[in-house]
Structure formats: structure tokens, C-alpha cells
Tab-separated table of C-alpha atoms in Angstrom:
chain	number	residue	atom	x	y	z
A	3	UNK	CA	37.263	-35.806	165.625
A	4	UNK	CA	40.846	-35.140	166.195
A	5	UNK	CA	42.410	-32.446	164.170
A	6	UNK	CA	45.676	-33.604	161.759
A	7	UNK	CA	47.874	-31.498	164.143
A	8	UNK	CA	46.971	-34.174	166.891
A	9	UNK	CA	48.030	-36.967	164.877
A	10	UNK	CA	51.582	-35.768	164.100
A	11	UNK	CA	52.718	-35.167	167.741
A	12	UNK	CA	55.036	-36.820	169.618
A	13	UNK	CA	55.343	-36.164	172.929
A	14	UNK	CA	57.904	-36.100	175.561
A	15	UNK	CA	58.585	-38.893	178.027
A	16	UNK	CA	59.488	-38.355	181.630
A	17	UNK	CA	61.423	-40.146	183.877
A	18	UNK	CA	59.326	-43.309	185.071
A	19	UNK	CA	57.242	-42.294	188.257
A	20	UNK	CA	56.119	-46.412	189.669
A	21	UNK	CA	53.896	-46.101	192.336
A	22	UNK	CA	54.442	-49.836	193.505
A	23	UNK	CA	57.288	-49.362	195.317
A	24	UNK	CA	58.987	-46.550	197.465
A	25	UNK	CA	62.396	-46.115	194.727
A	26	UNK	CA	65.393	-44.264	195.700
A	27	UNK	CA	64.683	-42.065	192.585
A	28	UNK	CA	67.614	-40.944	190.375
A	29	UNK	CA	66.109	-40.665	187.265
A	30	UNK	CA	64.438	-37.286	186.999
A	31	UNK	CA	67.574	-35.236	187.646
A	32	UNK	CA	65.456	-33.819	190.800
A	33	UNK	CA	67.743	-31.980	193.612
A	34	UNK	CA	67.685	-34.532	196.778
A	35	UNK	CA	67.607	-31.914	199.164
A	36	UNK	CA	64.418	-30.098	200.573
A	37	UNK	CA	63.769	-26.493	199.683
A	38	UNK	CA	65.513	-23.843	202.137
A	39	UNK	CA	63.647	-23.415	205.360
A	40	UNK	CA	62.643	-20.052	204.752
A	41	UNK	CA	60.889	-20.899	201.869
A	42	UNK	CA	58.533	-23.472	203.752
A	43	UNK	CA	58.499	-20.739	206.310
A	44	UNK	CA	57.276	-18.155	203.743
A	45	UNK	CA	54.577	-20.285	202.220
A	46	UNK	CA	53.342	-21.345	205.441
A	47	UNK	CA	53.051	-17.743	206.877
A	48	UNK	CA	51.274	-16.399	203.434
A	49	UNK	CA	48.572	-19.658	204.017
A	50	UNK	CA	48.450	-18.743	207.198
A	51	UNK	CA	48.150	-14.919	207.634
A	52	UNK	CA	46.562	-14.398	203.852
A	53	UNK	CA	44.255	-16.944	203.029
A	54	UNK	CA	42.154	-14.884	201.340
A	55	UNK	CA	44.723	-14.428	198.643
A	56	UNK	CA	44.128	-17.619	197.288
A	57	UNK	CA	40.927	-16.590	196.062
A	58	UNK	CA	42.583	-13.266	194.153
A	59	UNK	CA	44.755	-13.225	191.045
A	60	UNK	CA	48.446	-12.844	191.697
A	61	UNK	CA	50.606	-10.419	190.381
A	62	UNK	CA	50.982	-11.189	186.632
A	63	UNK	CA	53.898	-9.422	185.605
A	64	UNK	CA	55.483	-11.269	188.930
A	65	UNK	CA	57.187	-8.079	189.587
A	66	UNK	CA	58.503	-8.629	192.817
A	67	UNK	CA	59.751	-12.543	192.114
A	68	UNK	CA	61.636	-10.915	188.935
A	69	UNK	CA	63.573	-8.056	191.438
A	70	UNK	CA	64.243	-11.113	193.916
A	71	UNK	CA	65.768	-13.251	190.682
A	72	UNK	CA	68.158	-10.991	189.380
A	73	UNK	CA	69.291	-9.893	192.895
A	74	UNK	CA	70.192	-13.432	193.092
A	75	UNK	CA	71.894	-13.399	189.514
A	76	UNK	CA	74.480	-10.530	190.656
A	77	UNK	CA	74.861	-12.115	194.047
A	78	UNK	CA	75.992	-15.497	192.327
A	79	UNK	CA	77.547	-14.788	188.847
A	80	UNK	CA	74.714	-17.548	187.850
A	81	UNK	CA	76.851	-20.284	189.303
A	82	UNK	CA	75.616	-21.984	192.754
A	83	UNK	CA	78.207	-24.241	192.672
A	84	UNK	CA	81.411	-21.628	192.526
A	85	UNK	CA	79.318	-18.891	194.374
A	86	UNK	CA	81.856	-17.948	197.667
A	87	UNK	CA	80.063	-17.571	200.856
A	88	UNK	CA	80.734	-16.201	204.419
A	89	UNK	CA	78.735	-17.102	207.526
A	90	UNK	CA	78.862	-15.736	211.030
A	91	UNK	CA	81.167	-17.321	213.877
A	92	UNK	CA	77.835	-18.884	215.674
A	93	UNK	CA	76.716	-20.534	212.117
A	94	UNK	CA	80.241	-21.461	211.811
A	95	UNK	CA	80.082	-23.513	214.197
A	96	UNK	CA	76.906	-25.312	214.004
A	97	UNK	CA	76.543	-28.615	211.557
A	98	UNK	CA	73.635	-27.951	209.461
A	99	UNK	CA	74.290	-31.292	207.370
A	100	UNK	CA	74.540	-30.648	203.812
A	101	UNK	CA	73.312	-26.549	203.783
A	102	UNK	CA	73.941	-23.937	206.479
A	103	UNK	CA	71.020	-21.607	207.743
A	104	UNK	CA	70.723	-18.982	204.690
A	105	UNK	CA	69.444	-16.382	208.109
A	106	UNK	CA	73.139	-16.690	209.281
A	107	UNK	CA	75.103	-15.635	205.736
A	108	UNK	CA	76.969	-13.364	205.667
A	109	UNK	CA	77.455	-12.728	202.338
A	110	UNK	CA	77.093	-14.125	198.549
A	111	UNK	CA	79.899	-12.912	196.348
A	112	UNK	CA	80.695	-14.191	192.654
A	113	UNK	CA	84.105	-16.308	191.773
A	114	UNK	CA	86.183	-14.242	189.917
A	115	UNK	CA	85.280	-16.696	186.751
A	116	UNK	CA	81.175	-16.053	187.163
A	117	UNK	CA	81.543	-12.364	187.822
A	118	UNK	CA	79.060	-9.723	185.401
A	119	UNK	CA	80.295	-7.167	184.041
A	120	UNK	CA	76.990	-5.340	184.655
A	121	UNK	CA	73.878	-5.299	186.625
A	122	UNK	CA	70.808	-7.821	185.967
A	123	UNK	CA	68.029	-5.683	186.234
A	124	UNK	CA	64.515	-7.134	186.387
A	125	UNK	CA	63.434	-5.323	183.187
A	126	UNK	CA	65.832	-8.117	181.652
A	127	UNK	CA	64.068	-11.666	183.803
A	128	UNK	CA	60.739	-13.251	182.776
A	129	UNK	CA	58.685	-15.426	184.604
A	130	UNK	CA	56.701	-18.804	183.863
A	131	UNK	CA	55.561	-22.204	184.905
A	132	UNK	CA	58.420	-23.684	184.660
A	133	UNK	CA	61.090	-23.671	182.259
A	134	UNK	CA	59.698	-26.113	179.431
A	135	UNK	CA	56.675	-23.161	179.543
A	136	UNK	CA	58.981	-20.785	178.796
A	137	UNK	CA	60.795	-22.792	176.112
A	138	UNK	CA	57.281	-23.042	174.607
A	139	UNK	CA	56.531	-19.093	174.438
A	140	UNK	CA	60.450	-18.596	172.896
A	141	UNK	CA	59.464	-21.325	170.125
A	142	UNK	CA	56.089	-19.007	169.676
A	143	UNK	CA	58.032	-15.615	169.403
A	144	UNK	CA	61.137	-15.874	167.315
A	145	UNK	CA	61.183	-19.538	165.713
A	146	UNK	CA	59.117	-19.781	162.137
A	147	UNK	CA	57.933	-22.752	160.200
A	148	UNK	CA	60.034	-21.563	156.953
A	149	UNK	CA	63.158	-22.800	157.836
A	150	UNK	CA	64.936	-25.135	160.407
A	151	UNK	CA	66.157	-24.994	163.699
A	152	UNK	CA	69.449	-25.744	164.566
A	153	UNK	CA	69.548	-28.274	167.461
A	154	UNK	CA	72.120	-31.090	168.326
A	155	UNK	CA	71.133	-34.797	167.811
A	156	UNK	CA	71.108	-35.660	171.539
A	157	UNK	CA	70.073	-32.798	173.906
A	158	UNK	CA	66.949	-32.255	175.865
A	159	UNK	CA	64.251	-34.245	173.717
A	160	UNK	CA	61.945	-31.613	174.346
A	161	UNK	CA	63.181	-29.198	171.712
A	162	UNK	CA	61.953	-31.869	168.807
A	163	UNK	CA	58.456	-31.689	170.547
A	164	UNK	CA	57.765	-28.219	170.647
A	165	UNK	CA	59.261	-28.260	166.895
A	166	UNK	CA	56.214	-30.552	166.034
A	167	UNK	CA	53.831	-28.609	168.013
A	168	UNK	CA	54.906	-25.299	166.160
A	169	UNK	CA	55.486	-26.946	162.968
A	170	UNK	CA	58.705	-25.902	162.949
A	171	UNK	CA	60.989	-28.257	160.425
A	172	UNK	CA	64.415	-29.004	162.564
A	173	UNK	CA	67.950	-29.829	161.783
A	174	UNK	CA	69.969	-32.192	164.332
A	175	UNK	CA	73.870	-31.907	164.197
A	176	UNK	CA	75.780	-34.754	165.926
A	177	UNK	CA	77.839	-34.155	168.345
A	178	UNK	CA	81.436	-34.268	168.629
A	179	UNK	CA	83.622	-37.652	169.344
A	180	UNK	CA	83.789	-36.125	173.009
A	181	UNK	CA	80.126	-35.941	172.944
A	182	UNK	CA	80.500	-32.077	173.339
A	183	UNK	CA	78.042	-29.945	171.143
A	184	UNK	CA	79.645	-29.364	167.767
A	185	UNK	CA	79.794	-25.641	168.145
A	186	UNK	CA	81.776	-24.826	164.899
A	187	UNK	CA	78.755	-27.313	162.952
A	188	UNK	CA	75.899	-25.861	164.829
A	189	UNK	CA	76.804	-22.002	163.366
A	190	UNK	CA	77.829	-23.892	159.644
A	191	UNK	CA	74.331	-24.806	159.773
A	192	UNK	CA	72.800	-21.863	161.246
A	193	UNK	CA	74.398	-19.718	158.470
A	194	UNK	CA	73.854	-21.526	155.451
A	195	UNK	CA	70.111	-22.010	156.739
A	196	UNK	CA	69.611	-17.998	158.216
A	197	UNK	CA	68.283	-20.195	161.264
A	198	UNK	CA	68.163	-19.764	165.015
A	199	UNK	CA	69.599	-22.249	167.533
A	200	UNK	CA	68.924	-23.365	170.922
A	201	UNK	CA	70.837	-26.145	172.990
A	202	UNK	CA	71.434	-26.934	176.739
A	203	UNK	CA	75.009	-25.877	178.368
A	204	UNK	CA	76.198	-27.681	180.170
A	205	UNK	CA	74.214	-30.433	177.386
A	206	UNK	CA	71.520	-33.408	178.730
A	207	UNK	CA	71.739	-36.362	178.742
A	208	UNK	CA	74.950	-35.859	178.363
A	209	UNK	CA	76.187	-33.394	180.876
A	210	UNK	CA	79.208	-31.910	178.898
A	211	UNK	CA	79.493	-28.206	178.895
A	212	UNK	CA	80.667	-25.732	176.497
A	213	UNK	CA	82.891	-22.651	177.663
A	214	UNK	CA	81.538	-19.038	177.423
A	215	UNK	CA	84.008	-18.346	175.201
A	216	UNK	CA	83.474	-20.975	172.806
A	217	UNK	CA	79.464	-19.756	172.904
A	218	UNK	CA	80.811	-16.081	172.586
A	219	UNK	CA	82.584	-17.063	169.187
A	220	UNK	CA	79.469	-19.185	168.329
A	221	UNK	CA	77.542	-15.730	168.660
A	222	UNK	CA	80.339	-13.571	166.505
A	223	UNK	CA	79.661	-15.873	163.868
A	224	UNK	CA	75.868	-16.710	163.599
A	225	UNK	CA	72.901	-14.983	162.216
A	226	UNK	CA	72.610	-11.626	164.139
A	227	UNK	CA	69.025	-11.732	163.437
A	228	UNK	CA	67.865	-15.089	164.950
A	229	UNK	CA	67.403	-16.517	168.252
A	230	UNK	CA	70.674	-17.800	169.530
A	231	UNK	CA	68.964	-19.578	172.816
A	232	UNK	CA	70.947	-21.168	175.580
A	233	UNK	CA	69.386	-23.554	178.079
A	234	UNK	CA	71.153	-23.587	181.265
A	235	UNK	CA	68.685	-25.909	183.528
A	236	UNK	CA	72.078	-26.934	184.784
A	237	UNK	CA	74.730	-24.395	185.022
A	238	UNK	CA	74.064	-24.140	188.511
A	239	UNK	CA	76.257	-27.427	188.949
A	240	UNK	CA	79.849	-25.579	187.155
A	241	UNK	CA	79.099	-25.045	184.033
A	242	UNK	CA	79.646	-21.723	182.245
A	243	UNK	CA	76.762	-19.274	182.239
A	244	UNK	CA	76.511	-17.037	179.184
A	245	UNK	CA	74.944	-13.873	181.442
A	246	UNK	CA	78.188	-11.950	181.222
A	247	UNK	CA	77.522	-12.393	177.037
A	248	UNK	CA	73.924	-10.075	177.350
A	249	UNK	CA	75.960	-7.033	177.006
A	250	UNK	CA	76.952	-7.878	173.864
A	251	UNK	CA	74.707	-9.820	172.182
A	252	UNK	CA	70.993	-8.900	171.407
A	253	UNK	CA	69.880	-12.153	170.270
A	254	UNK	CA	71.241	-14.124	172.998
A	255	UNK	CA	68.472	-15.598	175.965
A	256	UNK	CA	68.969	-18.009	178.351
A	257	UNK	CA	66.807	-19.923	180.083
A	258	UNK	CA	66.945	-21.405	183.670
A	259	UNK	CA	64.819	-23.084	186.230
A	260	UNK	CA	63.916	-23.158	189.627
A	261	UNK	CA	63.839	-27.214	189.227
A	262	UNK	CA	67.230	-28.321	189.431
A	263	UNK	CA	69.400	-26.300	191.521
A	264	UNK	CA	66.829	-24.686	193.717
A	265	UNK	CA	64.888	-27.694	194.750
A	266	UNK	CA	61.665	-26.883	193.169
A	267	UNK	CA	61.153	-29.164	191.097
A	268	UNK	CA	57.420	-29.788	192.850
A	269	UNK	CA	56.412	-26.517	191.262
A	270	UNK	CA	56.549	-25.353	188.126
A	271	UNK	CA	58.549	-22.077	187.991
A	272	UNK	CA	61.363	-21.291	185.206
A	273	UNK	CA	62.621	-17.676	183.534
A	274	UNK	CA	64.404	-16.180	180.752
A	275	UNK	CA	67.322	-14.212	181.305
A	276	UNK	CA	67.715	-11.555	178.692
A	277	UNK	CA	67.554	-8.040	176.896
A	278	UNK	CA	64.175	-6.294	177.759
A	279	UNK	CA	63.109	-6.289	174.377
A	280	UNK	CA	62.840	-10.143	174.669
A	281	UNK	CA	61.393	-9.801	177.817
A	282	UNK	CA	58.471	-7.823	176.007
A	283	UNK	CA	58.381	-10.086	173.113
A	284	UNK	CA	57.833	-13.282	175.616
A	285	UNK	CA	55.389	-11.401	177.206
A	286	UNK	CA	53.294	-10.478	174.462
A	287	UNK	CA	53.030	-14.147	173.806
A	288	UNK	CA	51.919	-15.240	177.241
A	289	UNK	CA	49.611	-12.474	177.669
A	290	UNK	CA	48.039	-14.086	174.380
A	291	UNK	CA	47.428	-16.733	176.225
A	292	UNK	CA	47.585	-17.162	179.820
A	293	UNK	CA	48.091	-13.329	181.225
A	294	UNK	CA	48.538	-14.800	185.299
A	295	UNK	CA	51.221	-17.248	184.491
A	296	UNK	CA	52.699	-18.330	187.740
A	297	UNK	CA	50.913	-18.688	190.947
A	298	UNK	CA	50.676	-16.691	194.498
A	299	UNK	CA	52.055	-19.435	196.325
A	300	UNK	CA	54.999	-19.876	193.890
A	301	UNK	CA	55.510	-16.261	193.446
A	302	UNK	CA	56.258	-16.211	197.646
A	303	UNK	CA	58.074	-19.810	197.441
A	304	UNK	CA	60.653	-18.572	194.570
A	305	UNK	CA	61.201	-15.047	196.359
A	306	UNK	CA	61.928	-17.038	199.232
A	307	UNK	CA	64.325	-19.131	197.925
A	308	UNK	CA	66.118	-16.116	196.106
A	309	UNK	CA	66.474	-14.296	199.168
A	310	UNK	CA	68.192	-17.892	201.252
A	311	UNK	CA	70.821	-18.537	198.027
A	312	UNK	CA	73.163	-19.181	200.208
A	313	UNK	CA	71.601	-22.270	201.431
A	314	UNK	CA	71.103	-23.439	197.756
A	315	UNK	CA	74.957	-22.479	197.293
A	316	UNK	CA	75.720	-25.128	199.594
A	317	UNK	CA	73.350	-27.734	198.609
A	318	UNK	CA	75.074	-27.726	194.711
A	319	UNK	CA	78.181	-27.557	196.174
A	320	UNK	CA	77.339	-30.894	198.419
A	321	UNK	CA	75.155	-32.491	194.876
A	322	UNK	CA	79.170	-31.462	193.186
A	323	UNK	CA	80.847	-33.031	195.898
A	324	UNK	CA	79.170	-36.197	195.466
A	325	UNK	CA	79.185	-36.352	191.721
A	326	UNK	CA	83.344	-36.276	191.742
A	327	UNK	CA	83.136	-39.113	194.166
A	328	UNK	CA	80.659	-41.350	192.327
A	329	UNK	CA	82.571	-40.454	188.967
A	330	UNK	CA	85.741	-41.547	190.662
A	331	UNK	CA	83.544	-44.931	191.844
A	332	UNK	CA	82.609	-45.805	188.272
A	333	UNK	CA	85.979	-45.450	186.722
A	334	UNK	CA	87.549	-47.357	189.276
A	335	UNK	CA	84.733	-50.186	187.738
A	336	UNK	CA	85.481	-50.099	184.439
A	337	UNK	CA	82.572	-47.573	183.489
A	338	UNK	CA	82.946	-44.997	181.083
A	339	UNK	CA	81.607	-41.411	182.763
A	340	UNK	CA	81.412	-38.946	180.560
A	341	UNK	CA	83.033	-35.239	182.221
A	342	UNK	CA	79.899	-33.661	184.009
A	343	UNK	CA	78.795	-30.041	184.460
A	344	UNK	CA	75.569	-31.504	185.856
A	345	UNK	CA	73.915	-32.834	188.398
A	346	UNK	CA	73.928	-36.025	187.113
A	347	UNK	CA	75.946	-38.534	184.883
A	348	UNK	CA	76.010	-40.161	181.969
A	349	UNK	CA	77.734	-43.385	182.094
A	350	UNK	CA	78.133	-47.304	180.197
A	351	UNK	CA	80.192	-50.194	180.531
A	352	UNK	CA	81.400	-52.380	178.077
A	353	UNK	CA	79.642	-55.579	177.773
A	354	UNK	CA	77.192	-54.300	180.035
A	355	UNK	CA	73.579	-53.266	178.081
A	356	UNK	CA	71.854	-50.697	179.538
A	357	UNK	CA	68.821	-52.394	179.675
A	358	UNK	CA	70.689	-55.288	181.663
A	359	UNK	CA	72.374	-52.356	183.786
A	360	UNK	CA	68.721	-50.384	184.280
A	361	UNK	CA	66.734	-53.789	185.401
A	362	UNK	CA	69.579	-54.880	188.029
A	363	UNK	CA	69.151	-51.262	189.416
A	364	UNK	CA	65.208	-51.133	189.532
A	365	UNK	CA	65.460	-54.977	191.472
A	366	UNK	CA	67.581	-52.871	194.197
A	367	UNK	CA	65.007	-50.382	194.424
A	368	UNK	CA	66.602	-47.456	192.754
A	369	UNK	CA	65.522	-46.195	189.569
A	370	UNK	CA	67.608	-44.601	186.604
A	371	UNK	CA	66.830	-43.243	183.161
A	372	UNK	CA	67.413	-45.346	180.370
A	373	UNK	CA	67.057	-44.152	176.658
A	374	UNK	CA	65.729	-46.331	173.487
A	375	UNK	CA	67.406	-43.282	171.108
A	376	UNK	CA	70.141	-45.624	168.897
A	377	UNK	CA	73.528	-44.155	169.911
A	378	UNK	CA	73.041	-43.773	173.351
A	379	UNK	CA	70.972	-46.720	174.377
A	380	UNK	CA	73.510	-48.422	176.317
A	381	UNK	CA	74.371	-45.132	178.714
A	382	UNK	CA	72.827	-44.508	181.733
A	383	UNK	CA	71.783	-41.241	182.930
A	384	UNK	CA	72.340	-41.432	186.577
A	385	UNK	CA	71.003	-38.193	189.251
A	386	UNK	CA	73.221	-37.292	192.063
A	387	UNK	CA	71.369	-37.989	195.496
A	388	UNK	CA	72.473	-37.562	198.663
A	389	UNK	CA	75.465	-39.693	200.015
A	390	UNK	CA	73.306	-42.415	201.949
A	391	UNK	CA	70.987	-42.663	198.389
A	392	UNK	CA	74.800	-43.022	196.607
A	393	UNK	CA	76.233	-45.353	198.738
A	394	UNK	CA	72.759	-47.792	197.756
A	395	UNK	CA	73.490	-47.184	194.139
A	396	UNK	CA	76.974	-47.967	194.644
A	397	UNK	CA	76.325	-51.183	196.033
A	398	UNK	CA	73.710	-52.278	193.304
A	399	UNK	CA	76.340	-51.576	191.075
A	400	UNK	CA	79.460	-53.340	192.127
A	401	UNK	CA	79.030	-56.592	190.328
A	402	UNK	CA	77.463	-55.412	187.410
């Protein structure tokens, strides 16, 4: 009964999610703070006052969720974590634990590093369920069966998925001794193939990060004609975004998420950043098959948190904060930590398996993510909680 396109897939594997036992869960790269108040505020006022709207189809161009992202992409240079903000005296001097009130900013404004040298407009943002939707629709539009796609050997393993789902062949490049992406391979490849490319910046599992200028010379020198696509699910965190690159480069598109950096991963809401002939390309595709991709009550939850950024500002720069200090923990015993751009890390110890390393953990009640891939099997991939959820880890992981 099932068709020979079943048989060959191989799907992706999340992070464990045990029902057993109430984990401290760092394993799913999940922010650990709540969504900004305004955005339970919104949500609750549209239930609320507009019931009725439930039963209607929402916008399906998401027009006004599109205007409210790239608002928030000049505001913030497309890094949370190096975004500069300015509150009013009274805020000032209020503790509002890990994120001030977004009502009370002031002001968003760019570091001089993340600034665009042009305006997002929302001709150039698409909208999905999520970003792993929206990686789905850009293997649809621009990535053909008839030759491979350039990806590197460990990086999100979702990328090898879709590539069996579109029957589209695949070729991995390791990565550098540093574990960085092997930017001068990847465009070798891409050029004696004609191929397109996509990886993660900064890359997962391993959380190393490329510079925009290394990705700019990446771009002189690959096919013109392909997809050149950059996944930045965690750029929020001090990576590099490649934005300020659209002006110059046609076949560039990056992807990013509401999941990571603006606490939503509990609903599925990702977008493309990129020139509007993309944009119409994309949506051709999901108008071919779904044309009212993301919901009302998503729609008003991701305007929402758009319009409080400054409260999301604050949370990366708290997740940032607490990465540095948990790196610094697991040097100081004997761990090797790989340099992170991430909200999480990616970590081993000599003489330590992972496996060993991952069950110890799980006893304590705090779950990680472990890989079977050979090469990285002995690393953990650890998510940055908050400091009381860090402070736990670091005491399951003293004698280990």
C-alpha cells in the first residue's frame, strides 16, 4: 500500500520529550524565558474581544505580521543580542528579572556592527509555520533533483530529510579542524557541481559562526544562479547576520524563526528574509499548497512580540550572559566547549562518553541532546536555561 517514496525516508529526530518525569529540559535549544507580556496580553484580548475570528480565515499573505517583522529587522540590525536599548528613568529603576517591560523602551537602535545599509521592507519577508516549513517550500522552489546540494557534514539534520523528500541527491563537506563550516570547500563544490547551498550561521550542533564577510566572499565566488541559503535560527545569540548582504546579492535568503530567540517555540511561526522576487517564488509554492499558512492567533502573537523587541533584546542578552559563564564552568572541568554563537553548547570531555555523560544527566533530572552520528557522538549539545536551571546542571556535572 505504501508508495516507494515512503520507504526511502528518513525522518528527523527531535529532542526527547519523556513524559515520566518533570526534566529541567535543555535539549531542544528552546528559549527558557516566557514570551513578552504583551504578547499574552494581545492573544488574550483577540480571544477575548474577537472570538468570532476563530471561525474566519486569517489573512494569508500575513500582511500586517510581515510590516511588524521587518520593522523589527531595522530596529535590531537582526542581532537581539548586540541590539542597544534605552528605557525611561521609572523602568530604570524597577527589577524586571531577566527582561525589562518592552511598554517602558525607549528605543531599539542597531550596534554599529549589525547596522543595514538599507531599509527591510515587507515586500522582502515571508511568512510560515515555522521555519523547517519554510525550509521545505525553498527546497520546492529553487533546489532540483539533477544535481547535488551543497551542505556540510554536521549541520541541522533536517536539510538531509527534506533532500530525501524532494529527491534531491546531496553532497556533505566536512568541516574544518575548528569545526567551522569549510567555506572555501563548500563554493569548490558548489562550482564544479553548478549547485546551490544552504547551511546554518552561526552552525548546529555545533554553534560556530561564520563572519559576514567570509559569507560575502562565499557569494562573490559561487554560482550566481543558484540558491545560496543561509539559516540563521540562531543569529539572534551574536552571530553575524547576512541582511546587510541582500543589497548585493540576488540569490542570497535567509531564514529565521520565531522559536529560538523570541520564545515561540510553542507555535510554529518562521520567515524568509529576502529579495521580493523570492518572496513571490516562495509564495507561489505555498499557495500550491496550503494558501492560509499561519494562523490568526499566531499572526497577533508574532506582531506582538515584534512590536515588545526590546524585551526579547534583553532576554538573549541574559541566555548570552549565561552561556559565557557556563563555558567558563566547563573549561575550568576539563571539558572541551566549542566557541558559541548560540544559545547553546557543544561540549565533551576526554574519557568521558557521551552516553555515560547524557545518562548521569537524565538521573539528575535534566535532559540533554546526545547524537549517534560517528564524529560527534561523544559531544553534548547542551541549551542555555535560566541561571537557577544552570546552576542544577552544573552540579550534575561536577564529578563527571
Amino acid at each position: 500500500m505504501l508508495s516507494k517514496r515512503m520507504s526511502l525516508l528518513h525522518p528527523y529526530v527531535p529532542g526527547e520529550q519523556p513524559k515520566d518525569r518533570d526534566y529541567i529540559k535543555l535539549n531542544a535549544n528552546e528559549n527558557p524565558y516566557p514570551p513578552s507580556p504583551e504578547v499574552t496580553a494581545a492573544v488574550n484580548k483577540f480571544l477575548s474581544e474577537s472570538p468570532e475570528k476563530l471561525g474566519l480565515y486569517p489573512d494569508p499573505d500575513s500582511g500586517d505580521l510581515r510590516a511588524e517583522i521587518a520593522a523589527m529587522i531595522n530596529k535590531t540590525g537582526g542581532v537581539l543580542s548586540r541590539t542597544e536599548t534605552s528605557f525611561s528613568s521609572d523602568a530604570a529603576e524597577r527589577d524586571h528579572g531577566a527582561a525589562s517591560d518592552p511598554i517602558e523602551c525607549a528605543s531599539c537602535v542597531p550596534s554599529e556592527k549589525d547596522k543595514i545599509p538599507f531599509t527591510v521592507v515587507p515586500e522582502m519577508i515571508y511568512t510560515g509555520n515555522g521555519s523547517d516549513e519554510v525550509l521545505s517550500f525553498i527546497f520546492f522552489a529553487f533546489f532540483d533533483g539533477d544535481r547535488p546540494l551543497i551542505i556540510p557534514k554536521f549541520s541541522y539534520s533536517f536539510y538531509p530529510v527534506y533532500c530525501g523528500f524532494y529527491n534531491i541527491p546531496f553532497c556533505p563537506v566536512p568541516l574544518k579542524e575548528d569545526w567551522s563550516v569549510d567555506d572555501k570547500k563548500m563554493v569548490f563544490e558548489a562550482n564544479k557541481m553548478n549547485s546551490g547551498m544552504i547551511f546554518a550561521n552561526p552552525n548546529a550542533p555545533t554553534g560556530v559562526g561564520l563572519s559576514r564577510s567570509q559569507i560575502r566572499q562565499m557569494l562573490l565566488n559561487a554560482p550566481k544562479d543558484k540558491a545560496f541559503v543561509v539559516d540563521e535560527a540562531y543569529a539572534d545569540f551574536g552571530g553575524e547576520s547576512c541582511i546587510p548582504l541582500l543589497s548585493e546579492f540576488n540569490n542570497l535568503i535567509i531564514v529565521r524563526t520565531f522559536s529560538k530567540s523570541l520564545c515561540g517555540a510553542g507555535m510554529r511561526s518562521g520567515y524568509i528574509v529576502a529579495s521580493p522576487e523570492v518572496v513571490r517564488a516562495v509564495t507561489t509554492v505555498k499557495n500550491s499548497l496550503n494558501h492560509f499558512p499561519v494562523d490568526a492567533i499566531t499572526q497577533v502573537a508574532c506582531r506582538a512580540a515584534c512590536r515588545s523587541v526590546a524585551y526579547y533584546v534583553n532576554c538573549a542578552k541574559a541566555v548570552v550572559k549565561e552561556r559565557e559563564k557556563f563555558t567558563l564552568f566547563l573549561q575550568n572541568h576539563g571539558w572541551k566547549v566549542l566557541p558559541s554563537q548560540t544559545n547553546f553548547v557543544f561540549a565533551k570531555k576526554s574519557g568521558v562518553s557521551g552516553q555515560e555523560a547524557y545518562r548521569k544527566i537524565k538521573e539528575d533530572g535534566i535532559l540533554v541532546r546526545i547524537f549517534s552520528t560517528p564524529g560527534i557522538e561523544d559531544f553534548l549539545r547542551i541549551s542555555i536555561g535560566t541561571p537557577a536551571q544552570m546552576l542544577a546542571l552544573q552540579r550534575s556535572m561536577e564529578d563527571l
